[in-house]
mmCIF file of C-alpha atoms in Angstrom:
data_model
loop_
_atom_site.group_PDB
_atom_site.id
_atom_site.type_symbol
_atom_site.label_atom_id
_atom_site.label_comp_id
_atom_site.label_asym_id
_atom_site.label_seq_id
_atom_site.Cartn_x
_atom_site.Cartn_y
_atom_site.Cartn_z
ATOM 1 C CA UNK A 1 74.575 135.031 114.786
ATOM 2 C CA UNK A 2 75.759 132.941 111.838
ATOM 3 C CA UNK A 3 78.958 132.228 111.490
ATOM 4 C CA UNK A 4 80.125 133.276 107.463
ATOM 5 C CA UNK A 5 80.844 130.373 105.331
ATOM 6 C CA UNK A 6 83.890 129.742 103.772
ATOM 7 C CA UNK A 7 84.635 130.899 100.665
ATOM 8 C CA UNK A 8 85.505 128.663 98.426
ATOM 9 C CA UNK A 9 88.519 130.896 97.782
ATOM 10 C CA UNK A 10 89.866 130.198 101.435
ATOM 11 C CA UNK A 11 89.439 126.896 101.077
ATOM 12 C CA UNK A 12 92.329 124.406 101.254
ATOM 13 C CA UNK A 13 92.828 120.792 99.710
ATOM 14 C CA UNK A 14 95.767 118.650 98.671
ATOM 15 C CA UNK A 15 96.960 115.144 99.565
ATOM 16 C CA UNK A 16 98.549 113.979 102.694
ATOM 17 C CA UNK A 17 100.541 110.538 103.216
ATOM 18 C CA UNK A 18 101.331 108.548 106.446
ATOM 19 C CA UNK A 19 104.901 106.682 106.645
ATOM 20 C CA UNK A 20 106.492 104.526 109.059
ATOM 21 C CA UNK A 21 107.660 101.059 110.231
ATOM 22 C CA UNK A 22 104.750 98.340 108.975
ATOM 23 C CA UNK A 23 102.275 97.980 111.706
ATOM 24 C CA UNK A 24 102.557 101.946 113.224
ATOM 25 C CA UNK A 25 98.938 102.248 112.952
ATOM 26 C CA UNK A 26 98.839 104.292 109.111
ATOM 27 C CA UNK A 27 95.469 102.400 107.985
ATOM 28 C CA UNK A 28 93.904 102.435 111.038
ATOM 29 C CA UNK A 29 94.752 106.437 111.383
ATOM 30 C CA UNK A 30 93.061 106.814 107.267
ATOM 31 C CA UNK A 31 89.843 105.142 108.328
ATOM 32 C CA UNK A 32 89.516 107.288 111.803
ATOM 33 C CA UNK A 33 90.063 110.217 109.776
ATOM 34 C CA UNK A 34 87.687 109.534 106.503
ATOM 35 C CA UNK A 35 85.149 108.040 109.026
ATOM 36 C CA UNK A 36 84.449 104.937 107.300
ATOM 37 C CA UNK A 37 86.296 101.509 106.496
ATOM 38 C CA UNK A 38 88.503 102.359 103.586
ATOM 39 C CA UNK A 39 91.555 100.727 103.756
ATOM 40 C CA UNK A 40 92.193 97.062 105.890
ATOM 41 C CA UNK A 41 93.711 96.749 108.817
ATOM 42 C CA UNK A 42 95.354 93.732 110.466
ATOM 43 C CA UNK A 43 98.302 92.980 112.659
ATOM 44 C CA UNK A 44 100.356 91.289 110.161
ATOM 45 C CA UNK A 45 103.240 93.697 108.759
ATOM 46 C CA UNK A 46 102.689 94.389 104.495
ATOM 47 C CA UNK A 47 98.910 94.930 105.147
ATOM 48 C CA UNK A 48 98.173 97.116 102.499
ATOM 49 C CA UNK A 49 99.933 96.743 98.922
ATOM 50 C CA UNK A 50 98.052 99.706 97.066
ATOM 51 C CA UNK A 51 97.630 103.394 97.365
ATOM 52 C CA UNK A 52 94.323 103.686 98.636
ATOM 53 C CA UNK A 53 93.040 107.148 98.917
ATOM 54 C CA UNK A 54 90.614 108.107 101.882
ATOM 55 C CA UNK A 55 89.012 111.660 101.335
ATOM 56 C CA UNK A 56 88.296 114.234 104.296
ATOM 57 C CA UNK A 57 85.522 116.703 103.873
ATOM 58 C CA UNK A 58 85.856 119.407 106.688
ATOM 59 C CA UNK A 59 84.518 123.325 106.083
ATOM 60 C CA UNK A 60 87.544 124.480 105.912
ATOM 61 C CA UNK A 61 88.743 122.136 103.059
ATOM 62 C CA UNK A 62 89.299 118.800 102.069
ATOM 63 C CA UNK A 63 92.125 116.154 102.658
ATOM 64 C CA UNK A 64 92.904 113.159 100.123
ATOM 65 C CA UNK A 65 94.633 110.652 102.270
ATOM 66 C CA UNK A 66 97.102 108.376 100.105
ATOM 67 C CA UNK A 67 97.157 105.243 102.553
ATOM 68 C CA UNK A 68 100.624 103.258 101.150
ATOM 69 C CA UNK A 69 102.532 99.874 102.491
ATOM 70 C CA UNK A 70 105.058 100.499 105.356
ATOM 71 C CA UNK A 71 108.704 100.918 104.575
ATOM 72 C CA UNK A 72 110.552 97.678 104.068
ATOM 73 C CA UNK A 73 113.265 96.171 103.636
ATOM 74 C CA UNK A 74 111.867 94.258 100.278
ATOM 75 C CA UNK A 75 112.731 90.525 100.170
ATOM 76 C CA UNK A 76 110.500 89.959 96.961
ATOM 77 C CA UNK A 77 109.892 91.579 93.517
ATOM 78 C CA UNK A 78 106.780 92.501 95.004
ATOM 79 C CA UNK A 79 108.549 94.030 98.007
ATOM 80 C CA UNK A 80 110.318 96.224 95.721
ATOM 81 C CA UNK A 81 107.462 97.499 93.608
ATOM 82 C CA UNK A 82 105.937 98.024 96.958
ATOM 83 C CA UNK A 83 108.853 100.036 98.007
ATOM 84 C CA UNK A 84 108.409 102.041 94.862
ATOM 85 C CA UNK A 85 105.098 102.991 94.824
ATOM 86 C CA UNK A 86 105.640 104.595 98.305
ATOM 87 C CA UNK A 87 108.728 106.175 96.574
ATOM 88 C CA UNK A 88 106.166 107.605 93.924
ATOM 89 C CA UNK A 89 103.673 108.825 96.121
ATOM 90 C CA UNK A 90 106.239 110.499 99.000
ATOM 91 C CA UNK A 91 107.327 112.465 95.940
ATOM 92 C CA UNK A 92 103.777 113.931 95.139
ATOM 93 C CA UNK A 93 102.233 114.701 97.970
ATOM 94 C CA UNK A 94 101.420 117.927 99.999
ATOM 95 C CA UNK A 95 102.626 116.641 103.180
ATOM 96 C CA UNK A 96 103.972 113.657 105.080
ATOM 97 C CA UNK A 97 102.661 112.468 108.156
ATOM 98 C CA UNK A 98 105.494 110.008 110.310
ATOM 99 C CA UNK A 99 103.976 107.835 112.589
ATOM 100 C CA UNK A 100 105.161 106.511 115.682
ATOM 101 C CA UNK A 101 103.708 104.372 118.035
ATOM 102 C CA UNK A 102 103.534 105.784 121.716
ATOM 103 C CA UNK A 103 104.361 102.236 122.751
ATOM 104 C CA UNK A 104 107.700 101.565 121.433
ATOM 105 C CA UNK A 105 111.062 103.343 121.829
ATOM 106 C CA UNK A 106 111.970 105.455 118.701
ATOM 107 C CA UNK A 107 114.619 102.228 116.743
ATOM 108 C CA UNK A 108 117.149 102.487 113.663
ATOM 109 C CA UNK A 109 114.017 101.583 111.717
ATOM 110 C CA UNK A 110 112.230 104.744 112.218
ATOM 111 C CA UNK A 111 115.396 107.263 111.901
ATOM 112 C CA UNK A 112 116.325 105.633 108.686
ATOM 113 C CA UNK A 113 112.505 106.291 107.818
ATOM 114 C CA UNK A 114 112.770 110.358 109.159
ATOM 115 C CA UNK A 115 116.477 110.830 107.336
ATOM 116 C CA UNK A 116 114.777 109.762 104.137
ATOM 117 C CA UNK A 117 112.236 112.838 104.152
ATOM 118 C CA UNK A 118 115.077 114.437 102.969
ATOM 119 C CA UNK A 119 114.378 113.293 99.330
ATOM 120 C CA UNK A 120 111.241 114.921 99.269
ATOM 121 C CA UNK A 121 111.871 118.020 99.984
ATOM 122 C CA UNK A 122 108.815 119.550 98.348
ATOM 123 C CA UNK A 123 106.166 118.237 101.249
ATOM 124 C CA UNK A 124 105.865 119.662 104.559
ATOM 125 C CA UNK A 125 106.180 117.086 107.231
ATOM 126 C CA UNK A 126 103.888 116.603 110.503
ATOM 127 C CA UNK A 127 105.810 113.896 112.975
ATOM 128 C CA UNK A 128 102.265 111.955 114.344
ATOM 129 C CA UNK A 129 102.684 109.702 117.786
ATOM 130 C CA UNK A 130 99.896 107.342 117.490
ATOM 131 C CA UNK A 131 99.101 104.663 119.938
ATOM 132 C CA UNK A 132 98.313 106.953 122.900
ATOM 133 C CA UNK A 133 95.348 105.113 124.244
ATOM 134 C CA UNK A 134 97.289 101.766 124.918
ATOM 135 C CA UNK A 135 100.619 104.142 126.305
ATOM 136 C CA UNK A 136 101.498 106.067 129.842
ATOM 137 C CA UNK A 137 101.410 109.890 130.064
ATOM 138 C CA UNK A 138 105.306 108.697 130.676
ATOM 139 C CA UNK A 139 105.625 107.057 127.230
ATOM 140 C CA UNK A 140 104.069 109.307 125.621
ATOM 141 C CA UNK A 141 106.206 112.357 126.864
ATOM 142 C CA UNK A 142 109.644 110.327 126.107
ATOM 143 C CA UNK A 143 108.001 109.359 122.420
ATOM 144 C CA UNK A 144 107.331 112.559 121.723
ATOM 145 C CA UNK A 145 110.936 114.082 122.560
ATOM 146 C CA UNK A 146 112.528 111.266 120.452
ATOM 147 C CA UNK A 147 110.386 111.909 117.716
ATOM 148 C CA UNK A 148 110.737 115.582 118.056
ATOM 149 C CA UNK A 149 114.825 115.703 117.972
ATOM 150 C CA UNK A 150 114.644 113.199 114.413
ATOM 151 C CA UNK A 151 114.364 116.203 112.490
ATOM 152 C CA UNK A 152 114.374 120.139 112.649
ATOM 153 C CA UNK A 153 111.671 120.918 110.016
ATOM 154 C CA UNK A 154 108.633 119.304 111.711
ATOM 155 C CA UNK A 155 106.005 122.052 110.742
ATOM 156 C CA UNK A 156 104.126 120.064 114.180
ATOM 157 C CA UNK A 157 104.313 117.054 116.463
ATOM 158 C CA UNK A 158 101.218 115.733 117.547
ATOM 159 C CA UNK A 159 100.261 113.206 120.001
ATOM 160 C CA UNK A 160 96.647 111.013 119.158
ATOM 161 C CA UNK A 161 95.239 107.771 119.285
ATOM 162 C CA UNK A 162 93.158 106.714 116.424
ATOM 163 C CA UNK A 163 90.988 104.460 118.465
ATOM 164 C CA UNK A 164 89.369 106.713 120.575
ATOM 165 C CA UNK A 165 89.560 109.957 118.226
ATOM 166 C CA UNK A 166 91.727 111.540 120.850
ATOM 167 C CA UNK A 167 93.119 114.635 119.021
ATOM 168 C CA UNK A 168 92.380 113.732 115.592
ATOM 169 C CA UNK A 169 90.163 116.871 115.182
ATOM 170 C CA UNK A 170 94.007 119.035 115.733
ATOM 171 C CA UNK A 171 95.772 116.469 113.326
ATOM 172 C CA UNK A 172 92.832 117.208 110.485
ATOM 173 C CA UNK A 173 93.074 121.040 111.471
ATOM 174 C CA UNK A 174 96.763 121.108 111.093
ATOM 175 C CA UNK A 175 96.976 119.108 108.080
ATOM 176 C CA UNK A 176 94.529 121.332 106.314
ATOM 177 C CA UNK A 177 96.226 124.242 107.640
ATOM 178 C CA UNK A 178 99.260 122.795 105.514
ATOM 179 C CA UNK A 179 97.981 122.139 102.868
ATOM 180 C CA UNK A 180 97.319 124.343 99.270
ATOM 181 C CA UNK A 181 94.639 127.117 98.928
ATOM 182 C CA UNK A 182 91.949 125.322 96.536
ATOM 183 C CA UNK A 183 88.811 123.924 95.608
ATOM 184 C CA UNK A 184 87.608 120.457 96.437
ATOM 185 C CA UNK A 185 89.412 117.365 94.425
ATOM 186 C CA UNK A 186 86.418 115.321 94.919
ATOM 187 C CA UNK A 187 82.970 115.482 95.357
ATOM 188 C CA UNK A 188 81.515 115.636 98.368
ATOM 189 C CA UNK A 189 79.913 112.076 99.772
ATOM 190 C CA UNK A 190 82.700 110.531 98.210
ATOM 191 C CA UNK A 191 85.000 108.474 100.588
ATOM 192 C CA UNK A 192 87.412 106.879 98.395
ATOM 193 C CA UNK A 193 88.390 106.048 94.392
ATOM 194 C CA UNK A 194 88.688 102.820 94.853
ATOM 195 C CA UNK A 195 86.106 100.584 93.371
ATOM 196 C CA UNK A 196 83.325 98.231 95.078
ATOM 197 C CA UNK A 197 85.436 95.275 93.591
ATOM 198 C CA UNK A 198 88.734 96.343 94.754
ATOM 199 C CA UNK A 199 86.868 97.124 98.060
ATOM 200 C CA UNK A 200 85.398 94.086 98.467
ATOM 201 C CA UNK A 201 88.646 92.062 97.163
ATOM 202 C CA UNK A 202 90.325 93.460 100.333
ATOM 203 C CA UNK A 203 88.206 92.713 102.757
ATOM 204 C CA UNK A 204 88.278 88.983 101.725
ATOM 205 C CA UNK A 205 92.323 89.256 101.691
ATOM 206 C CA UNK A 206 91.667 91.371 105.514
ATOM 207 C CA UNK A 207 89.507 88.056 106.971
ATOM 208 C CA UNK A 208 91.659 85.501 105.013
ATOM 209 C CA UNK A 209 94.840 87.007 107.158
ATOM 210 C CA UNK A 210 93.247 86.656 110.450
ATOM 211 C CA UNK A 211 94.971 84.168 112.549
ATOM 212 C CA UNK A 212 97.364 82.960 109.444
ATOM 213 C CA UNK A 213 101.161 83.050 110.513
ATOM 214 C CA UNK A 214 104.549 83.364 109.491
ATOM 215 C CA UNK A 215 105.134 84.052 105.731
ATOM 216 C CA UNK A 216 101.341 83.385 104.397
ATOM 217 C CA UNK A 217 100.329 86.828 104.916
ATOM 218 C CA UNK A 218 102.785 87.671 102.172
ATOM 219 C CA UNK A 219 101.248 84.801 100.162
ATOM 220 C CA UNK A 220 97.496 85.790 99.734
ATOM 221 C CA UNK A 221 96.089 87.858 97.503
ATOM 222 C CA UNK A 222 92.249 88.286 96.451
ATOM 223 C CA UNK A 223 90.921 88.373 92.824
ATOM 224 C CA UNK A 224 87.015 88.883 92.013
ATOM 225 C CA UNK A 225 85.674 86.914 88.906
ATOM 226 C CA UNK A 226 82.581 88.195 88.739
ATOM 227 C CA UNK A 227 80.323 90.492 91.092
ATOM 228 C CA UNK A 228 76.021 90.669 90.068
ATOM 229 C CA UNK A 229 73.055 90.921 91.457
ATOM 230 C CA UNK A 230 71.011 88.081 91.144
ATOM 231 C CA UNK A 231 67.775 88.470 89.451
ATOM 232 C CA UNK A 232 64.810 88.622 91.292
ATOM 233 C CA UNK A 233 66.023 88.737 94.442
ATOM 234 C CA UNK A 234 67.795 91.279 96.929
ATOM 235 C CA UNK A 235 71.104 89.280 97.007
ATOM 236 C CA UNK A 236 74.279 89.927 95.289
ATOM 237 C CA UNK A 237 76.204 86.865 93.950
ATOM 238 C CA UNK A 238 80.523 87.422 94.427
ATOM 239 C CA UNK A 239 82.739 85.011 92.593
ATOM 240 C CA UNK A 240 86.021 85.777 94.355
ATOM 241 C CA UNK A 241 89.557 83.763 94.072
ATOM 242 C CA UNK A 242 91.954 83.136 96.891
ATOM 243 C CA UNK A 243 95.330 83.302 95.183
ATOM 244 C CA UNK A 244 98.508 81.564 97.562
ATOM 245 C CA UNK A 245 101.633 80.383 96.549
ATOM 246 C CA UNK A 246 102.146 77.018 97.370
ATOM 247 C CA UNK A 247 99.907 73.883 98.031
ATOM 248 C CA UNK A 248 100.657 73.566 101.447
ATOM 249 C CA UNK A 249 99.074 77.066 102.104
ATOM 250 C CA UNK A 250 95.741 76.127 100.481
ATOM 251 C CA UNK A 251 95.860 73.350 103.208
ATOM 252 C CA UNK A 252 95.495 76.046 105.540
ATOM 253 C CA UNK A 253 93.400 78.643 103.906
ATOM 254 C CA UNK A 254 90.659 75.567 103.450
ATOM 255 C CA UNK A 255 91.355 74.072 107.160
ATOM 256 C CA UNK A 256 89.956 70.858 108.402
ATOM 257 C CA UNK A 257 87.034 69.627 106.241
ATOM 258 C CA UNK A 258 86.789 73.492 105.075
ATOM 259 C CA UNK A 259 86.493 74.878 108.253
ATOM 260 C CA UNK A 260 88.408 77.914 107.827
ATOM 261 C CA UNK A 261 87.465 79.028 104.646
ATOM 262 C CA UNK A 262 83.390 78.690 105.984
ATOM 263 C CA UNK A 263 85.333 80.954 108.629
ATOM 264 C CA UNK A 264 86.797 83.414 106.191
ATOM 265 C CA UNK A 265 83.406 83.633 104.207
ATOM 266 C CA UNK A 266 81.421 84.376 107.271
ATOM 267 C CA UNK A 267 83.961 87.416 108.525
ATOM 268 C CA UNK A 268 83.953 88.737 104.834
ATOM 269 C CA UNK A 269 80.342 88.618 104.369
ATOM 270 C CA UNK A 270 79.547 90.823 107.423
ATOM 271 C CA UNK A 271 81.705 93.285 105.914
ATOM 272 C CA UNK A 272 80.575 93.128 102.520
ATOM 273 C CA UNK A 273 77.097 93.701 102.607
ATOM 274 C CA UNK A 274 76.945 96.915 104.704
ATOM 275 C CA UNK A 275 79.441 98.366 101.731
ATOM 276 C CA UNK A 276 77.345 96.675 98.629
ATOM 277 C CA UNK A 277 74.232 97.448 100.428
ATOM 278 C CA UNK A 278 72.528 93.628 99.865
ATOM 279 C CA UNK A 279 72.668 90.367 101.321
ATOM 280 C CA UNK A 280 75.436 88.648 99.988
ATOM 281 C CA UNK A 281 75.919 84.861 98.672
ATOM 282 C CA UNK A 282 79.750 84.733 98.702
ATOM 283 C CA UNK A 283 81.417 81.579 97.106
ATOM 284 C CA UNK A 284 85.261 81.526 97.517
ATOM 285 C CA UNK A 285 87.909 79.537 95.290
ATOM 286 C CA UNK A 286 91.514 78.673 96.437
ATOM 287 C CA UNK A 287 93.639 78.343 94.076
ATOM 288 C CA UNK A 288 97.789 78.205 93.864
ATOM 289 C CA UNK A 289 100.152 80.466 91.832
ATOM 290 C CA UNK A 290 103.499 79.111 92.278
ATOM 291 C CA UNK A 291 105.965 81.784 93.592
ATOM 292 C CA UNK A 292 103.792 84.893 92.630
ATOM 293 C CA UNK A 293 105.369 87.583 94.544
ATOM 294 C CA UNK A 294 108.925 86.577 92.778
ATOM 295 C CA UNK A 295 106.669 86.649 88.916
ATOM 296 C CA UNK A 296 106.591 89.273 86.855
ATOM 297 C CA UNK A 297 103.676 87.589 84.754
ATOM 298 C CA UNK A 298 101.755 86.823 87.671
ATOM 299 C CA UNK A 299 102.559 90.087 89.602
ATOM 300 C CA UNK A 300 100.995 91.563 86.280
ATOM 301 C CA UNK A 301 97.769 89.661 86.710
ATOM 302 C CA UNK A 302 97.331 90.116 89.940
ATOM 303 C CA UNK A 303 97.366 94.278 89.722
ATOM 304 C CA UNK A 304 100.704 94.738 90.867
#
């Protein structure tokens, strides 16, 4: 027997939001859920810098998942405006979803993060331990009680590891569950509002982190000049700028003889043309901007 379908009057959609330390797994948890790449992920702390929204079809609903920039003690102007767009976002959302990792005692870090729910008081709020894959049963039974006695107004605590999907079916389930009676915000297909050049701009800044250390993460950000198709023929020509802040980073970015950036343009390639849907000819430009996260002006340009 069929099952009835949903009316559309049952159905449930809003936006959800993902806090915690840098580096809890928030991005990775936003791509598991949508299914697809949508925001980048890397192990340096400050990954992401914009609200990127990930959208969740399900029967039942749909989710719009507003992926922000960890919590942070801002050290920069950009820091700060960092800092405020999570502000700005905590304050419209449905719920809040505070992440955990099943790997690391609960720290001052993350019960600053839990008291400060209590400025938004109009979201629900869904404590998440994430991690569980690379954690003991042992681990993840302590994490779980810490997390639990943070606050009293958890509407649930759930346990999942994005990795291997483990339990994200009762996070999605739950966070619909929570979520407003209404119809779809977005069409279905769609994964995301950002754009193919924002898109692609971050997966350039995503392979230009890997193995980069100390305070150059901070440092790099990722303009696109120009993004065609080239006439007769099935390749797509991307005119992209490296931005860093001092001449000593370009050093690096480049490497010996250009080594790294040939490395850089090889990583981003393979994850540009599944998304753009060609073969790509990628040429990438360093080029220095004294200070940026500290200039207004060049904050500006940059989109921040």
């Amino acid at each position: 027997m069929n099952e009835h379908p949903i009316d559309d009057a049952e159905k449930r959609s809003g936006f959800v939001t993902f806090v915690g330390r840098p580096n809890v797994g928030k991005s990775t948890l936003t791509n598991a859920l949508v299914g697809e790449k949508v925001a980048i992920t890397s192990d340096k702390p400050q990954t992401t810098r914009r609200a990127i929204r990930g959208i969740v079809n399900r029967p039942a609903g749909q989710l719009v998942i507003v992926d922000t920039p960890g919590i942070h003690k801002p050290r920069t102007l950009l820091g700060e405006r960092l800092n405020s767009l999570v502000d700005q976002v905590l304050g419209d959302v449905d719920v809040i979803g505070f992440c955990v990792p099943a790997t690391e005692k609960v720290g001052p870090g993350d019960r600053r993060i839990a008291e400060s729910l209590d400025g938004y008081r109009r979201a629900k709020k869904v404590a998440i331990v994430t991690k569980t894959d690379a954690a003991s049963r042992d681990q993840i039974t302590e994490r779980l009680m810490e997390v639990d006695a943070l606050r009293e107004d958890w509407a649930a605590v759930i346990p999942l590891s994005a990795l291997t999907n483990d339990q994200l079916d009762i996070l999605t389930d739950e966070l619909l569950s929570l979520m407003p009676e209404g119809p779809a915000l977005y069409e279905e297909g769609v994964v995301t509002d950002e754009s193919i050049e924002d898109r692609v701009a971050e997966i350039i800044r995503e392979a230009a982190l890997e193995g980069v250390r100390d305070e150059l993460p901070h440092s790099i950000a990722v303009t696109i000049e120009d993004m065609r198709p080239r006439e007769n023929s099935d390749l797509t020509d991307i005119f992209a700028n490296i931005v860093v802040e001092r001449d000593s980073q370009k050093a690096i970015i480049i490497g010996h003889k250009g080594s790294r950036l040939a490395d850089v343009g090889k990583r981003a390639r393979a994850g540009i043309e599944p998304l753009v849907g060609t073969r790509v000819f990628l040429s990438l430009h360093v080029r220095v901007a004294k200070e940026w996260q500290r200039d207004p002006k060049q904050l500006g340009r940059l989109g921040f």
